[in-house]
């Protein structure tokens, strides 16, 4: 294949992806009058969303364009940790609201997005800014650019689900900016386009992301599980807060394409969902902890059996796991789960706090259901 043919194929793929996502967005927000639906109703839209930790993991996509998962998942959100985002329109003559912010490239006829992350204004070719602008494309009219100011209270891309809360907060901000008055289900559908896990960050407490069966993706969304669990604790063991070398999206694509062990994953993952749901409804902590830990280890096993191997663990990650196993041998009911990264999330009940703090002095403990 010549370079020109490869370039043309890549361009065609990008166009197909953009068209597919735009059609999906129009269906969710109401495509009967697209123009009016993409006209801001206020100066600035605001959104806030929590991070979430998957208790049964999603790993693998059946549709890359619409971010449709091979299997569903169940998660717990962490109040107080997440993303706050505000968004406004710049450079669009069709908008009834004008911004004092000038486009970053004044020599271009096409205004560019301005992205600020944690107080730092990013260059347009910065990976984070590029991903955000690409996500925003289906939501813009001709000549429309956005100013996005976002702040994470968790390390970006360090296995603590900052991308999930980020896209969820951005969708909520867009909903506020354009006055769509979308339901949580509709916001979950849109957030999924940015990050699959973001579909679950629209809710506090437990939530379930349904994998769906339809090709159009309209049945793949998350919903809240209204089952409070007083005394339930999450402990964050930070091993490395730097950005991980392989993104989750790239990692799961490589796993699906090259790992023979992956064939068994979807069936087990769906079985684990049922176990986790039963554990939540019965408040059976042992069942929940065992299932969550085994599910995470199985997911990481498929990563390690990928070619080239994907190993997010670091020596301190394994040391923390061994500490958890030793604590259990000594009678402390504690389990761990891990996303695509080196950091551990411990699961335990409030009564085990003293032993956990003694074993992990630097641990951050969150109680998702504790009243403010």
Coordinates of C-alpha atoms in Angstrom, one line a residue:
X1 CA 0.0 0.0 0.0
X2 CA 1.4 3.4 -1.0
X3 CA 1.6 6.3 1.5
X4 CA -1.2 8.2 -0.4
X5 CA -3.5 5.1 -0.2
X6 CA -2.8 4.7 3.5
X7 CA -3.5 8.4 4.0
X8 CA -6.8 8.2 2.1
X9 CA -7.9 5.1 4.1
X10 CA -7.1 6.9 7.3
X11 CA -9.0 9.9 6.2
X12 CA -12.0 7.8 5.2
X13 CA -11.9 6.0 8.5
X14 CA -12.0 9.3 10.4
X15 CA -14.8 10.6 8.3
X16 CA -16.8 7.5 8.9
X17 CA -16.2 7.7 12.6
X18 CA -17.2 11.4 12.7
X19 CA -20.4 10.8 10.7
X20 CA -21.4 7.8 12.9
X21 CA -20.9 9.8 16.1
X22 CA -22.7 12.9 14.8
X23 CA -25.7 10.8 13.8
X24 CA -25.8 9.2 17.2
X25 CA -25.6 12.6 19.0
X26 CA -28.4 14.0 16.9
X27 CA -30.6 10.9 17.7
X28 CA -30.0 11.4 21.4
X29 CA -30.5 15.2 21.7
X30 CA -33.4 15.2 19.2
X31 CA -32.5 15.4 15.6
X32 CA -35.7 16.9 14.3
X33 CA -34.3 20.4 14.5
X34 CA -30.5 20.1 14.8
X35 CA -29.8 23.8 14.3
X36 CA -31.8 24.9 17.3
X37 CA -30.5 22.1 19.4
X38 CA -26.9 23.4 18.9
X39 CA -27.7 27.0 19.8
X40 CA -26.5 28.0 23.3
X41 CA -29.2 29.2 25.6
X42 CA -26.8 30.8 28.1
X43 CA -23.3 32.2 28.3
X44 CA -21.6 29.3 30.2
X45 CA -22.6 25.7 30.9
X46 CA -21.5 24.0 34.1
X47 CA -21.1 20.3 34.9
X48 CA -19.8 18.2 37.8
X49 CA -19.3 14.5 38.0
X50 CA -17.7 12.0 40.3
X51 CA -15.1 9.4 39.5
X52 CA -16.2 5.8 39.6
X53 CA -14.5 2.5 40.4
X54 CA -15.7 -0.5 38.5
X55 CA -16.4 -3.5 40.7
X56 CA -16.9 -5.7 37.7
X57 CA -14.9 -4.4 34.8
X58 CA -15.5 -3.5 31.2
X59 CA -12.7 -4.5 28.8
X60 CA -13.2 -4.7 25.1
X61 CA -15.5 -3.1 22.5
X62 CA -17.9 -4.5 20.0
X63 CA -18.1 -1.1 18.2
X64 CA -15.1 1.3 18.2
X65 CA -17.1 4.2 16.7
X66 CA -19.9 4.2 19.2
X67 CA -17.8 2.9 22.1
X68 CA -20.1 -0.1 22.7
X69 CA -18.7 -2.7 25.2
X70 CA -18.4 -6.4 24.8
X71 CA -19.6 -6.8 28.4
X72 CA -21.5 -4.7 30.9
X73 CA -20.1 -3.5 34.3
X74 CA -21.0 -2.3 37.8
X75 CA -19.3 0.5 39.6
X76 CA -19.3 2.6 42.8
X77 CA -18.9 6.4 42.6
X78 CA -16.6 8.4 44.9
X79 CA -18.2 11.6 46.1
X80 CA -15.8 14.5 46.5
X81 CA -13.5 13.2 43.9
X82 CA -14.2 14.0 40.3
X83 CA -14.3 16.7 37.7
X84 CA -15.8 20.2 37.4
X85 CA -16.1 21.7 34.0
X86 CA -17.4 24.9 32.4
X87 CA -17.9 25.4 28.7
X88 CA -18.8 28.4 26.5
X89 CA -18.9 29.1 22.8
X90 CA -16.3 31.3 21.1
X91 CA -16.1 32.5 17.5
X92 CA -19.6 31.5 16.4
X93 CA -21.6 34.2 14.8
X94 CA -24.7 32.0 15.0
X95 CA -24.6 32.1 18.8
X96 CA -26.7 34.8 20.5
X97 CA -24.0 35.0 23.2
X98 CA -20.6 36.6 22.5
X99 CA -17.5 35.8 24.5
X100 CA -14.6 38.2 25.3
X101 CA -12.2 35.3 24.8
X102 CA -10.4 35.5 21.5
X103 CA -9.6 32.3 19.4
X104 CA -6.1 31.1 20.0
X105 CA -5.3 31.2 16.3
X106 CA -6.3 34.7 15.1
X107 CA -4.9 34.2 11.6
X108 CA -7.2 31.3 10.9
X109 CA -10.7 31.6 9.5
X110 CA -11.7 28.7 11.7
X111 CA -11.7 29.4 15.4
X112 CA -9.9 26.8 17.6
X113 CA -11.0 25.4 20.9
X114 CA -9.4 26.7 24.0
X115 CA -8.8 24.0 26.6
X116 CA -7.7 24.6 30.2
X117 CA -6.9 21.7 32.5
X118 CA -6.2 22.2 36.2
X119 CA -5.3 25.8 35.6
X120 CA -3.0 25.2 32.6
X121 CA -4.0 26.4 29.1
X122 CA -3.1 23.6 26.7
X123 CA -1.8 23.8 23.2
X124 CA -4.2 22.6 20.6
X125 CA -2.0 19.6 19.7
X126 CA -1.7 18.5 23.3
X127 CA -3.1 14.9 23.5
X128 CA -5.8 15.9 26.1
X129 CA -6.9 18.9 24.1
X130 CA -7.0 17.0 20.9
X131 CA -9.1 14.3 22.4
X132 CA -11.5 16.8 23.9
X133 CA -11.9 18.8 20.7
X134 CA -12.5 15.5 18.7
X135 CA -15.2 14.6 21.2
X136 CA -16.8 18.0 20.8
X137 CA -17.0 17.9 17.0
X138 CA -20.5 16.4 16.9
X139 CA -21.8 19.2 19.2
X140 CA -20.7 22.2 17.2
X141 CA -22.2 24.2 14.3
X142 CA -20.1 25.5 11.5
X143 CA -17.6 28.1 12.7
X144 CA -18.3 27.2 16.4
X145 CA -15.4 26.7 18.8
X146 CA -15.5 26.1 22.5
X147 CA -13.7 27.3 25.6
X148 CA -13.5 24.5 28.1
X149 CA -12.2 25.0 31.7
X150 CA -11.9 21.7 33.6
X151 CA -10.5 20.8 36.9
X152 CA -9.8 17.3 38.2
X153 CA -9.5 16.4 41.9
X154 CA -7.8 13.2 40.9
X155 CA -4.6 12.6 38.9
X156 CA -5.3 12.7 35.2
X157 CA -5.0 9.3 33.5
X158 CA -3.5 7.5 36.5
X159 CA -6.0 4.7 36.9
X160 CA -8.3 6.7 39.1
X161 CA -11.0 7.2 36.4
X162 CA -10.4 10.9 35.8
X163 CA -11.3 10.4 32.1
X164 CA -14.7 9.0 33.1
X165 CA -15.6 11.9 35.4
X166 CA -14.1 14.3 32.8
X167 CA -16.4 13.3 29.9
X168 CA -19.4 12.9 32.2
X169 CA -18.9 16.5 33.5
X170 CA -18.4 17.8 30.0
X171 CA -21.7 16.3 28.8
X172 CA -23.5 17.8 31.8
X173 CA -21.9 21.1 30.9
X174 CA -23.0 20.8 27.3
X175 CA -26.5 19.9 28.5
X176 CA -26.5 23.0 30.6
X177 CA -25.1 25.3 27.9
X178 CA -27.5 24.2 25.2
X179 CA -30.5 23.7 27.5
X180 CA -31.3 20.2 26.2
X181 CA -32.8 19.1 29.6
X182 CA -31.6 15.6 28.9
X183 CA -32.3 12.7 31.2
X184 CA -29.5 10.9 33.0
X185 CA -29.9 8.0 30.5
X186 CA -29.4 10.4 27.6
X187 CA -26.4 12.0 29.2
X188 CA -25.0 8.5 29.9
X189 CA -25.3 7.7 26.2
X190 CA -23.4 10.8 25.2
X191 CA -20.7 10.5 27.8
X192 CA -20.1 6.9 26.6
X193 CA -18.7 8.3 23.3
X194 CA -15.8 9.9 25.1
X195 CA -15.1 7.1 27.6
X196 CA -17.1 4.0 28.2
X197 CA -16.6 4.3 31.9
X198 CA -18.0 7.9 31.7
X199 CA -21.4 6.4 31.2
X200 CA -21.3 5.4 34.9
X201 CA -20.1 8.7 36.2
X202 CA -23.5 10.4 36.0
X203 CA -24.6 8.8 39.3
X204 CA -23.7 8.6 43.0
X205 CA -23.6 5.3 44.7
X206 CA -23.7 2.1 42.7
X207 CA -24.5 2.0 39.0
X208 CA -24.7 -0.5 36.2
X209 CA -23.7 0.0 32.6
X210 CA -25.8 -2.3 30.3
X211 CA -23.8 -3.6 27.4
X212 CA -26.8 -3.4 25.1
X213 CA -27.5 -5.5 22.0
X214 CA -28.5 -3.0 19.4
X215 CA -26.2 -1.9 16.6
X216 CA -27.3 1.8 17.1
X217 CA -26.0 1.8 20.7
X218 CA -29.2 3.3 22.1
X219 CA -29.6 0.5 24.6
X220 CA -26.1 0.7 26.0
X221 CA -26.3 3.1 29.0
X222 CA -25.8 3.2 32.7
X223 CA -28.4 3.6 35.4
X224 CA -28.3 4.0 39.2
X225 CA -28.6 1.1 41.6
X226 CA -30.5 2.7 44.5
X227 CA -29.0 0.5 47.3
X228 CA -27.1 2.5 49.9
X229 CA -24.6 0.5 51.9
X230 CA -23.7 2.4 55.1
X231 CA -20.1 1.6 56.3
X232 CA -18.9 0.6 52.8
X233 CA -15.4 2.0 52.3
X234 CA -13.0 2.5 49.4
X235 CA -9.3 3.0 50.0
X236 CA -7.1 4.5 47.4
X237 CA -3.5 3.1 47.4
X238 CA -1.5 5.4 45.1
X239 CA 1.5 3.7 43.5
X240 CA 2.1 6.0 40.6
X241 CA 0.1 9.1 39.6
X242 CA 1.9 9.7 36.3
X243 CA 0.0 9.3 33.1
X244 CA 0.0 5.6 32.1
X245 CA 2.0 4.6 29.1
X246 CA -0.8 2.8 27.3
X247 CA -4.3 4.2 27.3
X248 CA -7.3 1.9 28.2
X249 CA -8.7 2.3 24.7
X250 CA -5.5 1.2 22.9
X251 CA -4.9 -1.5 25.5
X252 CA -8.3 -3.2 25.2
X253 CA -8.2 -3.1 21.4
X254 CA -4.8 -4.9 21.4
X255 CA -6.2 -7.4 23.9
X256 CA -9.2 -8.2 21.8
X257 CA -7.1 -8.6 18.7
X258 CA -4.2 -10.7 20.1
X259 CA -5.1 -12.4 23.3
X260 CA -6.5 -16.0 23.1
X261 CA -7.5 -15.9 26.8
X262 CA -9.9 -13.1 26.0
X263 CA -12.4 -15.4 24.4
X264 CA -13.4 -16.5 27.9
X265 CA -13.7 -13.0 29.3
X266 CA -17.1 -11.8 28.2
X267 CA -19.0 -14.8 29.7
X268 CA -17.2 -14.5 33.0
X269 CA -17.6 -10.8 33.1
X270 CA -21.4 -11.1 32.7
X271 CA -21.5 -13.8 35.4
X272 CA -19.5 -11.5 37.7
X273 CA -22.1 -8.7 37.2
X274 CA -24.8 -11.0 38.5
X275 CA -22.7 -11.9 41.5
X276 CA -21.9 -8.2 42.3
X277 CA -25.5 -7.2 41.9
X278 CA -26.6 -10.0 44.3
X279 CA -23.9 -9.0 46.7
X280 CA -25.1 -5.3 46.7
X281 CA -28.8 -6.3 47.2
X282 CA -27.9 -8.7 50.0
X283 CA -25.1 -6.6 51.4
X284 CA -22.9 -9.6 51.2
X285 CA -19.5 -8.1 51.5
X286 CA -17.5 -11.3 51.2
X287 CA -19.2 -12.1 47.9
X288 CA -18.7 -8.6 46.6
X289 CA -15.0 -8.5 47.6
X290 CA -14.1 -11.9 46.2
X291 CA -15.9 -11.3 42.9
X292 CA -14.4 -7.8 42.4
X293 CA -10.8 -8.9 43.2
X294 CA -11.0 -12.0 41.0
X295 CA -12.6 -10.0 38.2
X296 CA -9.8 -7.4 38.2
X297 CA -7.1 -10.1 38.3
X298 CA -8.7 -11.9 35.4
X299 CA -8.9 -8.7 33.4
X300 CA -5.2 -8.0 34.0
X301 CA -4.4 -11.6 33.1
X302 CA -5.8 -11.0 29.6
X303 CA -3.7 -7.8 29.3
X304 CA -0.5 -9.7 30.2
X305 CA -1.4 -12.4 27.7
X306 CA -1.8 -9.7 25.0
X307 CA 1.0 -9.2 22.4
X308 CA 3.0 -7.1 23.0
X309 CA 2.2 -7.7 26.7
X310 CA 0.4 -5.0 28.6
X311 CA 1.6 -4.8 32.2
X312 CA 0.3 -1.9 34.3
X313 CA 1.6 -3.4 37.6
X314 CA 4.7 -2.0 39.2
X315 CA 6.7 -3.6 42.1
X316 CA 4.8 -1.5 44.6
X317 CA 1.5 -2.7 43.1
X318 CA 2.3 -6.3 43.8
X319 CA 3.6 -5.5 47.2
X320 CA 0.3 -3.8 48.0
X321 CA -1.6 -6.9 46.8
X322 CA 0.5 -9.1 49.0
X323 CA -0.2 -6.9 52.0
X324 CA -3.9 -7.2 51.3
X325 CA -3.6 -11.0 51.1
X326 CA -1.6 -11.1 54.4
X327 CA -4.3 -9.0 56.1
X328 CA -7.0 -11.4 55.0
X329 CA -4.9 -14.3 56.4
X330 CA -4.9 -12.4 59.7
X331 CA -8.7 -12.0 59.7
X332 CA -9.1 -8.5 58.2
X333 CA -11.9 -8.5 55.6
X334 CA -10.3 -6.4 52.8
X335 CA -10.1 -6.9 49.1
X336 CA -8.7 -4.9 46.2
X337 CA -9.6 -4.0 42.6
X338 CA -7.5 -2.4 39.9
X339 CA -8.4 -0.5 36.7
X340 CA -6.0 -0.2 33.8
X341 CA -3.2 1.3 35.9
X342 CA -0.8 0.5 38.8
X343 CA -2.9 1.9 41.6
X344 CA -5.1 -0.3 44.0
X345 CA -8.5 0.5 45.3
X346 CA -9.3 -1.4 48.5
X347 CA -12.7 -2.5 49.5
X348 CA -13.6 -2.9 53.2
X349 CA -16.1 -2.0 55.8
X350 CA -15.8 0.8 58.4
X351 CA -15.0 -1.7 61.2
X352 CA -11.7 -2.6 59.4
X353 CA -10.4 1.0 59.3
X354 CA -7.8 0.7 62.1
X355 CA -6.1 -2.4 60.5
X356 CA -6.2 -0.8 57.0
X357 CA -4.7 2.5 58.2
X358 CA -1.9 0.6 60.1
X359 CA -1.0 -1.4 57.0
X360 CA -1.4 1.5 54.6
X361 CA -0.5 4.7 56.4
X362 CA -0.8 6.9 53.3
X363 CA -4.2 5.5 52.2
X364 CA -7.0 7.8 51.2
X365 CA -10.3 6.5 52.5
X366 CA -13.7 7.4 51.0
X367 CA -17.1 6.4 52.4
X368 CA -19.5 6.7 49.5
X369 CA -22.6 6.5 51.6
X370 CA -21.6 8.5 54.6
X371 CA -24.0 11.5 55.2
X372 CA -22.4 14.9 54.9

